[in-house]
Coordinates of C-alpha atoms in Angstrom, one line a residue:
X1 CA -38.5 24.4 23.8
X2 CA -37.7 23.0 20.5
X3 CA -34.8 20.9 20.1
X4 CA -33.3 21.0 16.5
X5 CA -32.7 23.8 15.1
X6 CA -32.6 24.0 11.4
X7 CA -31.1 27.2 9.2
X8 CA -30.3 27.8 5.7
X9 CA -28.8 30.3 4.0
X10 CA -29.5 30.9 -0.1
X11 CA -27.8 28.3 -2.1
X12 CA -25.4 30.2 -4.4
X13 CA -25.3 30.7 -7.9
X14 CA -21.9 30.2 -9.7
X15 CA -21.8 32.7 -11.9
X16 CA -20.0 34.4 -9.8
X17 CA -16.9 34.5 -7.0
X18 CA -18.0 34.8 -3.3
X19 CA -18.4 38.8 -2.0
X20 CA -19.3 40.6 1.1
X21 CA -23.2 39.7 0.5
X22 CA -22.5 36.4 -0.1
X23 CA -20.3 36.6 3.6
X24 CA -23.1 38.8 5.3
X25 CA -25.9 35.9 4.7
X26 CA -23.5 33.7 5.7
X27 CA -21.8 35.0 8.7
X28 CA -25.8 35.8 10.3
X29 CA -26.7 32.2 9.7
X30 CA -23.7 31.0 11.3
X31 CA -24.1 33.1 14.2
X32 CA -27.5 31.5 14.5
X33 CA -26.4 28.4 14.4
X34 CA -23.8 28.8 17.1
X35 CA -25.8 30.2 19.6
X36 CA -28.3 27.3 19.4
X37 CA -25.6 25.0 19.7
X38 CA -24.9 26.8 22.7
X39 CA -28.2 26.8 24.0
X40 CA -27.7 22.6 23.6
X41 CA -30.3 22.1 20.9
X42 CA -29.6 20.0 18.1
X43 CA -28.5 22.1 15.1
X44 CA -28.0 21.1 11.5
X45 CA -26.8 24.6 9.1
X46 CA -26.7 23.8 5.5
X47 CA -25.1 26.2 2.9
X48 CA -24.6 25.4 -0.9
X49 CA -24.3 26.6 -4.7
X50 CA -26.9 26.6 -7.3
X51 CA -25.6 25.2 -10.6
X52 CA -28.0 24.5 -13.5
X53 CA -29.2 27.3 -15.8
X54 CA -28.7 29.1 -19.0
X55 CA -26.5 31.3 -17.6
X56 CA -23.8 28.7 -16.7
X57 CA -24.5 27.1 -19.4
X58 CA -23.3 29.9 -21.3
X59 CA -20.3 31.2 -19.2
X60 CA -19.0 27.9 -19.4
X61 CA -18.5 27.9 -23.2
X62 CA -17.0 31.4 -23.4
X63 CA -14.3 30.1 -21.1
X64 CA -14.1 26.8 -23.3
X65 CA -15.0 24.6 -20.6
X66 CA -18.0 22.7 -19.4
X67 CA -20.6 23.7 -16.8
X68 CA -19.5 21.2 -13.8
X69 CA -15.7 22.5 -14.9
X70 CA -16.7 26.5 -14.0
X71 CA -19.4 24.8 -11.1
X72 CA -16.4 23.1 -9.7
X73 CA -14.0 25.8 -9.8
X74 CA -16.4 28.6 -7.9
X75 CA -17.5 25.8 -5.8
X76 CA -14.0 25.8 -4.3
X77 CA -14.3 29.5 -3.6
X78 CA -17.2 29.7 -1.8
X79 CA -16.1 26.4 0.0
X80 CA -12.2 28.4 0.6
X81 CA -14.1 31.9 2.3
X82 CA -16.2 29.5 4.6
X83 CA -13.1 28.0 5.9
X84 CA -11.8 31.4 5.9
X85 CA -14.6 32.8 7.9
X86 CA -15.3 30.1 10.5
X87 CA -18.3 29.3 9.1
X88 CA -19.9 26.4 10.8
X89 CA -22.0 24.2 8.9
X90 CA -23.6 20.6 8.6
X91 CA -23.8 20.6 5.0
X92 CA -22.5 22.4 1.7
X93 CA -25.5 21.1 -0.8
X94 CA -24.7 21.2 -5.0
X95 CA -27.5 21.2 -7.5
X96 CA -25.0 19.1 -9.3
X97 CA -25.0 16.3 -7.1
X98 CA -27.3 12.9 -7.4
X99 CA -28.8 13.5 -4.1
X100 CA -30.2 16.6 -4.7
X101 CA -31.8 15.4 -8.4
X102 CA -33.5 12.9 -6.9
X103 CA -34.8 14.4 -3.9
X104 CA -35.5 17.5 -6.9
X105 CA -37.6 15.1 -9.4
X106 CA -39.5 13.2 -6.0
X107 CA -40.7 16.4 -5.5
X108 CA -41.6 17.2 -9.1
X109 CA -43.9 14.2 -9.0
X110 CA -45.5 14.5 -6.0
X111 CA -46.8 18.2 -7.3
X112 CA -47.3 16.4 -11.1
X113 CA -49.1 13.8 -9.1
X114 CA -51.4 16.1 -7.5
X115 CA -52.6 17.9 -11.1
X116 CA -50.7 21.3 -10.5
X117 CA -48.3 20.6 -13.4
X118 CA -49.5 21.2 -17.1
X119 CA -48.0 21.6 -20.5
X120 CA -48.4 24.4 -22.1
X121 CA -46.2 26.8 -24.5
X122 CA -44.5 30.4 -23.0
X123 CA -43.8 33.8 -25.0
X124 CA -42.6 36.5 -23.7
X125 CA -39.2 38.4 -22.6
X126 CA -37.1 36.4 -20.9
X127 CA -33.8 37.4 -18.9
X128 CA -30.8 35.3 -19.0
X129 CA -29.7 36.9 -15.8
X130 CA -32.3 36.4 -13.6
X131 CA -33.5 33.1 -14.9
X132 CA -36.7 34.2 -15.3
X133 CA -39.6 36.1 -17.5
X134 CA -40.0 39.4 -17.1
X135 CA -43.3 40.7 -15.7
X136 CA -45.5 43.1 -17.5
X137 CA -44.5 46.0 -14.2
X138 CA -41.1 45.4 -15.5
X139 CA -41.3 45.3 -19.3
X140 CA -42.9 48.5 -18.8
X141 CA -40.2 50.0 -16.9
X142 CA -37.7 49.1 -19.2
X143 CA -39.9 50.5 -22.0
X144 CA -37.9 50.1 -25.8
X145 CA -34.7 49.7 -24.3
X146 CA -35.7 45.9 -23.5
X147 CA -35.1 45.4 -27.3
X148 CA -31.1 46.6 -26.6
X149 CA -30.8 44.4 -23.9
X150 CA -28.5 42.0 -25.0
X151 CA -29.4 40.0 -21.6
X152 CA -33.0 39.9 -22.4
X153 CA -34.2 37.9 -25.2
X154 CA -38.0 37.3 -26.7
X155 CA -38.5 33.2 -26.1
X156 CA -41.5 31.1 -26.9
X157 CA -40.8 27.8 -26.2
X158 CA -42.9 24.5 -25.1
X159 CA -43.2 24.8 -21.0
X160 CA -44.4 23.1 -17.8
X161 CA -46.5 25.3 -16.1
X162 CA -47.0 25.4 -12.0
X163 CA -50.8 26.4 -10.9
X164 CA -49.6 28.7 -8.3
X165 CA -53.0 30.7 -8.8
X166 CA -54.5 27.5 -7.4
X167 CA -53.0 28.6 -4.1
X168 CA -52.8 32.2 -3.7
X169 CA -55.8 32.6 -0.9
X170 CA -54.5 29.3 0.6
X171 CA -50.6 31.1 1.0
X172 CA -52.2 34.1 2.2
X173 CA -54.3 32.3 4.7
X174 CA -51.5 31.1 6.2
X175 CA -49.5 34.2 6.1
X176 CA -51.8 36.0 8.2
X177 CA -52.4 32.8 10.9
X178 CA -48.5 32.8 11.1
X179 CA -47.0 36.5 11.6
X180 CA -43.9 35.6 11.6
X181 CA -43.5 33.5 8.8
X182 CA -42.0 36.5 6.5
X183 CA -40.1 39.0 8.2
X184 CA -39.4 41.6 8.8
X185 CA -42.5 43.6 8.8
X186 CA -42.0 45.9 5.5
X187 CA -40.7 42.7 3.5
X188 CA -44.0 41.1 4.4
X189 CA -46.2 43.9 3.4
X190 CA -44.5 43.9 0.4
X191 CA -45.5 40.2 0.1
X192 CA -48.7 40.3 0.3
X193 CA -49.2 43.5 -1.7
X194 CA -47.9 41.4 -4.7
X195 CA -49.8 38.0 -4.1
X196 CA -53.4 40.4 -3.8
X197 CA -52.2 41.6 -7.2
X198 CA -53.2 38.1 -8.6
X199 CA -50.5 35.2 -8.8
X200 CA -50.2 33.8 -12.6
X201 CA -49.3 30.0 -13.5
X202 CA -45.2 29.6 -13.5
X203 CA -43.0 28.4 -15.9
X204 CA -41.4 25.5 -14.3
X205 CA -39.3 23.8 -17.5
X206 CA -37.1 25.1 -20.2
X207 CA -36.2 23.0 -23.3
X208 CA -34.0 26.0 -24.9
X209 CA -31.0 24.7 -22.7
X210 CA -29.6 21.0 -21.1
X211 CA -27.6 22.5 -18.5
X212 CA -30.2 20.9 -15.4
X213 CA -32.3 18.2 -14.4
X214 CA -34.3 16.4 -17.1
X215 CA -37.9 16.0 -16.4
X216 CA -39.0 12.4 -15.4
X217 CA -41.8 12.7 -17.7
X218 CA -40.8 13.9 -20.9
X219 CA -36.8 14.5 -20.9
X220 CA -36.6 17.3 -23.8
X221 CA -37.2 19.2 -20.8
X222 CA -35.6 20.6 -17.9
X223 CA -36.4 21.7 -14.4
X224 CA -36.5 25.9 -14.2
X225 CA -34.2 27.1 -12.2
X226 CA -36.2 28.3 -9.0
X227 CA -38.1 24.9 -9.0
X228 CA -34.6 22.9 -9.0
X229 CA -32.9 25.5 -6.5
X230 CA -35.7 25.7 -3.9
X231 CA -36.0 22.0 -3.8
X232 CA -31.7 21.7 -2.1
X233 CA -34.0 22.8 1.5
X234 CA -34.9 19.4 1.4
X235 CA -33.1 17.5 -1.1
X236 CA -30.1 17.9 1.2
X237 CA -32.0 16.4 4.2
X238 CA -32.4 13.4 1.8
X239 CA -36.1 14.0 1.4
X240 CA -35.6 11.5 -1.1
X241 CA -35.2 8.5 1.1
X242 CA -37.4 10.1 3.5
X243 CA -34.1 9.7 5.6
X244 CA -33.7 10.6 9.5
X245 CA -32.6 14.3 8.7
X246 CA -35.9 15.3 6.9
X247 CA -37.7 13.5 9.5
X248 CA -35.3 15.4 12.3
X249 CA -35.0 18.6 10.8
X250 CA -37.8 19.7 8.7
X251 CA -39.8 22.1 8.4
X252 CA -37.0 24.5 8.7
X253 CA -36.5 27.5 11.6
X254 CA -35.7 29.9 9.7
X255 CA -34.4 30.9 5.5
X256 CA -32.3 33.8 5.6
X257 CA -32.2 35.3 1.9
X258 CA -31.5 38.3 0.4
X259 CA -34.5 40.9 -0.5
X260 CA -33.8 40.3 -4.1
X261 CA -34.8 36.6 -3.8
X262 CA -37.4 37.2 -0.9
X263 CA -40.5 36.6 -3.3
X264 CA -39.6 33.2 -4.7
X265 CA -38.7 32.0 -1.2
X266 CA -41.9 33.7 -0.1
X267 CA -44.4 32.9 -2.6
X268 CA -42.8 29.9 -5.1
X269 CA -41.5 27.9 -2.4
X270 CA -44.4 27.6 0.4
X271 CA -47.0 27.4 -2.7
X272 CA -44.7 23.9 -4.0
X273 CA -44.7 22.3 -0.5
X274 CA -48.9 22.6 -0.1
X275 CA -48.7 21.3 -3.6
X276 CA -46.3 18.6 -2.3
X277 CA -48.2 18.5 1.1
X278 CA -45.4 18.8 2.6
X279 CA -44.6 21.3 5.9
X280 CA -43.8 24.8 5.4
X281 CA -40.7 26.5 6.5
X282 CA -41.9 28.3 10.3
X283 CA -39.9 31.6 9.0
X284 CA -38.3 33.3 5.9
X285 CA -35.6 36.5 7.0
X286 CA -34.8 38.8 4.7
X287 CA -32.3 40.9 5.3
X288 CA -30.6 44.0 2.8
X289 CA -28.3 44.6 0.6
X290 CA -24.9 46.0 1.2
X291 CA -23.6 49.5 -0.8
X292 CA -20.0 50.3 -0.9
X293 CA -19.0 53.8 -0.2
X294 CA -22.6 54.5 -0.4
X295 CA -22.5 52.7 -4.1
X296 CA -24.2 49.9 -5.3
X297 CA -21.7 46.9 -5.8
X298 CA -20.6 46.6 -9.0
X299 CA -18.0 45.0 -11.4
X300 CA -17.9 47.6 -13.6
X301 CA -17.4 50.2 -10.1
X302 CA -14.6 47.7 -9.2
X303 CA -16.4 48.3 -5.8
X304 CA -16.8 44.7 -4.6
X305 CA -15.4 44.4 -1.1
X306 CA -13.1 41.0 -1.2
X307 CA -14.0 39.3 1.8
X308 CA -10.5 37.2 1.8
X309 CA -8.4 40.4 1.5
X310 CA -10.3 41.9 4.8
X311 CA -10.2 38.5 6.5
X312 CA -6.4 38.4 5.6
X313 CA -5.7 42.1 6.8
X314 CA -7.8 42.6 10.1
X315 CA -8.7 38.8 11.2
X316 CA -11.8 36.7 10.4
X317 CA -13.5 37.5 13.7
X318 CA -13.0 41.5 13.0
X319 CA -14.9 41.1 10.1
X320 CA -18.1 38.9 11.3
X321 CA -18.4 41.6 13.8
X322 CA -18.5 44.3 11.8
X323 CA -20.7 42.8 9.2
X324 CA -23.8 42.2 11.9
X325 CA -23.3 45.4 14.3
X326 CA -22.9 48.0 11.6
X327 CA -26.1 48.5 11.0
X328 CA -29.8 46.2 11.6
X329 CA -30.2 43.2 9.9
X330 CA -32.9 44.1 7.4
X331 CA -32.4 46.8 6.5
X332 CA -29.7 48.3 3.7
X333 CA -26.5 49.5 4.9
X334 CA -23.1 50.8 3.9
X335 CA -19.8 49.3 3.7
X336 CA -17.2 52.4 4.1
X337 CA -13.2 50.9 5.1
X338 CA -13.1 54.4 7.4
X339 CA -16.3 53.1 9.8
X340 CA -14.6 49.9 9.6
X341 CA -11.5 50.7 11.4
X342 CA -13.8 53.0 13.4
X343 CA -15.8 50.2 14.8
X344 CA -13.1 47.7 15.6
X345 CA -10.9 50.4 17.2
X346 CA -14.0 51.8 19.5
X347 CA -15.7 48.3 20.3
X348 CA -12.8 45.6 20.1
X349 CA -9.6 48.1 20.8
X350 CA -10.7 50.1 23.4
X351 CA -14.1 48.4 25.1
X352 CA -13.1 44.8 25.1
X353 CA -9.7 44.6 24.8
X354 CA -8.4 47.3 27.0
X355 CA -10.7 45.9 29.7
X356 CA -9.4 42.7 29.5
X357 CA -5.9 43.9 29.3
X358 CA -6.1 46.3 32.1
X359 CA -8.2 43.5 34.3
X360 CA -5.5 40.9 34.1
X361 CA -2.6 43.2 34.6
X362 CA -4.0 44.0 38.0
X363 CA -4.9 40.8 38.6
X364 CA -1.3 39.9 38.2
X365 CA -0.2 42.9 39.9
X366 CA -2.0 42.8 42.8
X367 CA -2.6 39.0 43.0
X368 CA -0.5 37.0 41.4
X369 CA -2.5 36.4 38.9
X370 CA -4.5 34.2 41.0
X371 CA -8.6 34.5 41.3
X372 CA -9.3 35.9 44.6
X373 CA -11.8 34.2 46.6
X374 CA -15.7 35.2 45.5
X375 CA -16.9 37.8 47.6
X376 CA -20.7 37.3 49.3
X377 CA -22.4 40.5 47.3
X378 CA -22.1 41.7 43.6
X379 CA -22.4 45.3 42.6
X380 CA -22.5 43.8 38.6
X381 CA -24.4 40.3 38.4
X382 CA -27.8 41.6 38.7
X383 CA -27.7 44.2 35.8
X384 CA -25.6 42.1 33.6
X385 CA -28.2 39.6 33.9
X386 CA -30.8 41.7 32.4
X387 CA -28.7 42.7 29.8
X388 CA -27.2 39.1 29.1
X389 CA -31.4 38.3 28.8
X390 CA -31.9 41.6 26.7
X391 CA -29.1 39.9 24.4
X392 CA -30.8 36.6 23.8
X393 CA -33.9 37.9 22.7
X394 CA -32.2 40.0 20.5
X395 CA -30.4 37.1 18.8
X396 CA -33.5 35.1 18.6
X397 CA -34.9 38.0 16.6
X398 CA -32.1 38.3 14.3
X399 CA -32.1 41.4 15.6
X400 CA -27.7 41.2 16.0
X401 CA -26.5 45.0 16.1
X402 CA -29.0 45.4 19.0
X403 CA -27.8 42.0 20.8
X404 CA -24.1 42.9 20.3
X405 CA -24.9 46.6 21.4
X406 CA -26.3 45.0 25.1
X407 CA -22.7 43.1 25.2
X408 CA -21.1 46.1 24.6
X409 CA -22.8 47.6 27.5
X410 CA -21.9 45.0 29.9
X411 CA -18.3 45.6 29.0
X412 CA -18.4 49.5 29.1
X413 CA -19.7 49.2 32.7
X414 CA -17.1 47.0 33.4
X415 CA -14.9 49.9 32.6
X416 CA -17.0 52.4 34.3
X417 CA -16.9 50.4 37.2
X418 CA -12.4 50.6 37.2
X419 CA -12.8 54.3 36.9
X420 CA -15.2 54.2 39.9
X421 CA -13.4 51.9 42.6
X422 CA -9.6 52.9 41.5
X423 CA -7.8 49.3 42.5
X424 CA -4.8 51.1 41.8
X425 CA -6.0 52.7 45.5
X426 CA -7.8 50.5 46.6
X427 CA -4.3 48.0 46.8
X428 CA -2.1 50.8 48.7
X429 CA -4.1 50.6 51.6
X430 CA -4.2 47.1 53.4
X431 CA -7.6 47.7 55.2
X432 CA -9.0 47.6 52.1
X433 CA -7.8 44.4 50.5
X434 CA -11.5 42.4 50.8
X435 CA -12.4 45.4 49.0
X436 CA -9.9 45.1 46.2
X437 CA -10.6 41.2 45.8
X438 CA -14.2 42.2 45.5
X439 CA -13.3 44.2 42.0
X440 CA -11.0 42.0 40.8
X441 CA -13.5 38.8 41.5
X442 CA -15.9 41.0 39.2
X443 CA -14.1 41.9 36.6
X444 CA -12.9 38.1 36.0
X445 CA -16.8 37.3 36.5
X446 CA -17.4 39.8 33.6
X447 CA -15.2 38.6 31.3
X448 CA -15.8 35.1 31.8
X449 CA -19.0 35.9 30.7
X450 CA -18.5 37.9 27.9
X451 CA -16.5 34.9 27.1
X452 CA -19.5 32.3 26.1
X453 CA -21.8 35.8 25.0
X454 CA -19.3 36.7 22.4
X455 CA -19.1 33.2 20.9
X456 CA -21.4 33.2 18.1
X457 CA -19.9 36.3 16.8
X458 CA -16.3 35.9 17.5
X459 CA -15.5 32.4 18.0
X460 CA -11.6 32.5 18.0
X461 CA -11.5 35.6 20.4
X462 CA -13.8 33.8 22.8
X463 CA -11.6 31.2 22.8
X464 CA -8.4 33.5 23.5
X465 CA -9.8 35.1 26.2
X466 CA -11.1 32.0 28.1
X467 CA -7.6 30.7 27.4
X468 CA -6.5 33.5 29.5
X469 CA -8.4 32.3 32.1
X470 CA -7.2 28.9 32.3
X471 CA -10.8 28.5 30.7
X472 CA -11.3 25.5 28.5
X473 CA -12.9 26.4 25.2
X474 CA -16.8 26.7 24.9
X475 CA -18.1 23.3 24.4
X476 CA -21.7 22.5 22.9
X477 CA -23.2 19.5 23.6
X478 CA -26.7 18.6 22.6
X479 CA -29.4 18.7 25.6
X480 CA -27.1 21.3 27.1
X481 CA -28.0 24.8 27.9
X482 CA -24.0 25.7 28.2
X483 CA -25.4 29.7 27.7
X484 CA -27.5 29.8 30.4
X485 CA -25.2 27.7 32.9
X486 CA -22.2 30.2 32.1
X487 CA -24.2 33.4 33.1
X488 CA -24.8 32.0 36.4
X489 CA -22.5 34.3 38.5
X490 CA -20.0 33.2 40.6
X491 CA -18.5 30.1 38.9
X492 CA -15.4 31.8 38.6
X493 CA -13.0 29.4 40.8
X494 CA -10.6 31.3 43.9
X495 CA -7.1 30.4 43.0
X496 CA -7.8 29.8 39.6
X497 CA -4.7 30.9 37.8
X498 CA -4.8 34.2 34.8
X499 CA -2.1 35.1 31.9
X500 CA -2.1 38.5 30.7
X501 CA -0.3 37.6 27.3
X502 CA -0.8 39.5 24.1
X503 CA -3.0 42.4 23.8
X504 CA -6.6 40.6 21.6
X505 CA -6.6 43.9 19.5
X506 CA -4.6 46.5 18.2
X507 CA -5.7 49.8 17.4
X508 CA -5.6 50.2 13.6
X509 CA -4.2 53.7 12.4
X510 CA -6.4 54.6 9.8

């Protein structure tokens, strides 16, 4: 087994303040990176915001301020709702910052170096939004309302062009000898579909704006946006210097981006690394976008869910779960407040948190609150084994509503199993008092558990309920496998002392 572990998310763009997309990218990654700390590998999680472009270029001198002044002032957002959120990564990377412009221009010259950079001259529609020029699919689309589109514009202007036709059976060679290197499935069909359209020569330079990184060989021109932004994956390892990170940590595990970014991640970014000969990433995730109330997020909707306010209102680790069990990661889903409440009351209300309320009380009513001694058969381990294994393949599949769903079960049966042996009866008659230790042992066995399986998702409740147990908090250390030592059964210690306390959840009236 592998053991470094290296995950990315999308570096941001800071046009705009952090939402519940921004979070759901996030939040995944982080879980990710969690779980292989658990599993004792060597993990390094970088995050970031993408700065240069037209577009900031522009915002920043309707507000009457510069472009690092607006950079600077969203960077501290994003950097706030990480806090916020428990988000726990290695690195937050700027495309401001030195070290990513000259990790950003080494690569340029490597790929200039190698003769798949060429002047040349552009025209066509270009939008300011997306930092790019329009393809002919869409100028079609958009038919004569491109010419009211006050965020498209016609530009011809002197360019650096990137041979990615050069490439295009080389990237889909390597697609097919790697299944897993786009995923999931219907993102990667739609992958190839578009490289076996034919791939054209990129626009990699702009010299109709100075908000970036000048060129090393002619400095009227700047680095386009996606060449710059692609680049932080290893400009934050300090490719550079060819420094102990990149040699560490690259190629990458796994970039987790958004659909709407999944074809320059997919098709730009592997193409500019065999131009660089350099590694390619083993696996780009895509995963869907979020509606709100079944509507597409938008400011004009005033629809944008505020991750701070939810945060703020139900708890950070509330919100992490909902945002990966709601629906599959992948796929599109919906953000409605109603299946919100729903979710936390059923799963963290109900499931988790009445059975460890309910397991402790009895513990301290029966026992003092004391472990009793571990008895010499388990009616639980063996099945909660299976699904503890069902829950790490699911996690190392980024498949997380299906991994949570296989915790869940372990503590519904934990329920099941209360209704079944009554303890309540079981402690009125003393003849059956091994039996009573026996479903006490297991519940504390369960829970102890469900302790180190909830921890990438919830890492403060994990910690509460270990606390409970006179547990210390879930340490990872690198070279051990903490995961698969805590779901040996048994290691719960007779005499070990419980508290009940607080209840973890409260029902939420809707």
């Amino acid at each position: 087994m592998k053991d470094t572990f290296y995950i990315t998310t999308p570096i941001y763009y800071v046009n705009d303040y952090p939402h519940i997309g921004h979070a759901y990218t996030t939040v995944a990654a982080d879980v990710l990176a969690r779980y292989h700390r658990q599993r004792g590998k060597k993990v390094h999680f970088l995050t970031g915001t993408d700065e240069h472009g037209q577009k900031i270029e522009k915002a920043a001198q309707k507000k009457g301020e510069s472009p690092i002044e607006l950079a600077d002032r969203v960077v501290g957002r994003f950097e706030g709702l990480w806090e916020a959120l428990n988000i726990s990564h290695n690195d937050f990377i700027r495309t401001s910052q030195d070290r990513h412009k000259q990790g950003a221009l080494d690569f340029f010259q490597r790929c200039l170096d190698q003769g798949d950079i060429y002047e040349g001259e552009y025209e066509g529609w270009y939008s300011v939004n997306d930092e790019e020029f329009l393809t002919e699919t869409h100028i079609a689309e958009l038919g004569k309302d491109i010419e009211n589109d006050p965020n498209i514009v016609r530009l011809k202007e002197s360019t650096y062009f990137f041979r990615l036709s050069k490439y295009q059976d080389q990237l889909l060679q390597h697609i097919e000898s790697h299944p897993h290197f786009i995923a999931p499935e219907s993102r990667k069909n739609e992958v190839i579909s578009f490289i076996k359209q034919g791939l054209k020569d990129l626009s990699i330079s702009r010299t109709s704006f100075s908000w970036g990184i000048p060129l090393p060989n002619n400095s009227k021109h700047v680095l386009y946006v996606w060449f710059d932004a692609l680049s932080n994956y290893i400009t934050a390892l300090d490719f550079h210097n060819q420094g102990k990170l990149y040699q560490e940590f690259w190629p990458a595990n796994v970039h987790l981006v958004g659909k709407d970014i999944l074809r320059f991640h997919a098709i730009f970014w592997p193409i500019f690394l065999m131009s660089a000969g350099l590694p390619l990433p083993e696996q780009i995730f895509a995963h869907g976008w979020w509606t709100v109330e079944g509507q597409k997020m938008s400011k004009s909707k005033g629809n944008f869910v505020d991750p701070f306010a939810f945060v703020d209102q139900y708890g950070r680790d509330a919100f992490r779960y909902f945002l990966l069990r709601e629906f599959s990661f992948g796929q599109d889903g919906n953000f409605a407040q109603e299946n919100f409440v729903a979710r936390l009351n059923a799963d963290l209300a109900n499931e988790l948190g009445n059975l460890v309320s309910r397991s402790l009380s009895m513990l301290e009513k029966y026992r003092d609150g004391k472990i009793p001694p571990q008895p010499s058969s388990s009616e639980l381990s063996e099945w909660i084994a299976e699904q503890a294994q069902k829950y790490q393949q699911c996690i190392e599949e980024k498949k997380f509503d299906q991994a949570f769903a296989n915790i869940w079960k372990i503590f519904a049966r934990a329920n099941q199993y209360i209704e079944q042996k009554q303890p309540w009866s079981l402690a009125k008659d003393p003849a059956s008092s091994t039996a009573l230790d026996q479903v006490l042992y297991e519940l504390m066995e369960v829970i102890r558990m469900g302790s180190a399986l909830i921890y990438p998702i919830m890492p403060d409740l994990s910690t509460a309920i270990r606390d409970k147990l006179s547990l210390t908090p879930i340490e990872c250390t690198v070279g051990k496998d903490f995961l698969t030592q805590e779901l040996n059964w048994g290691l719960s210690v007779s005499g070990s002392p419980t508290k009940k306390g607080s209840s973890l959840f409260m029902r939420i009236e809707s």
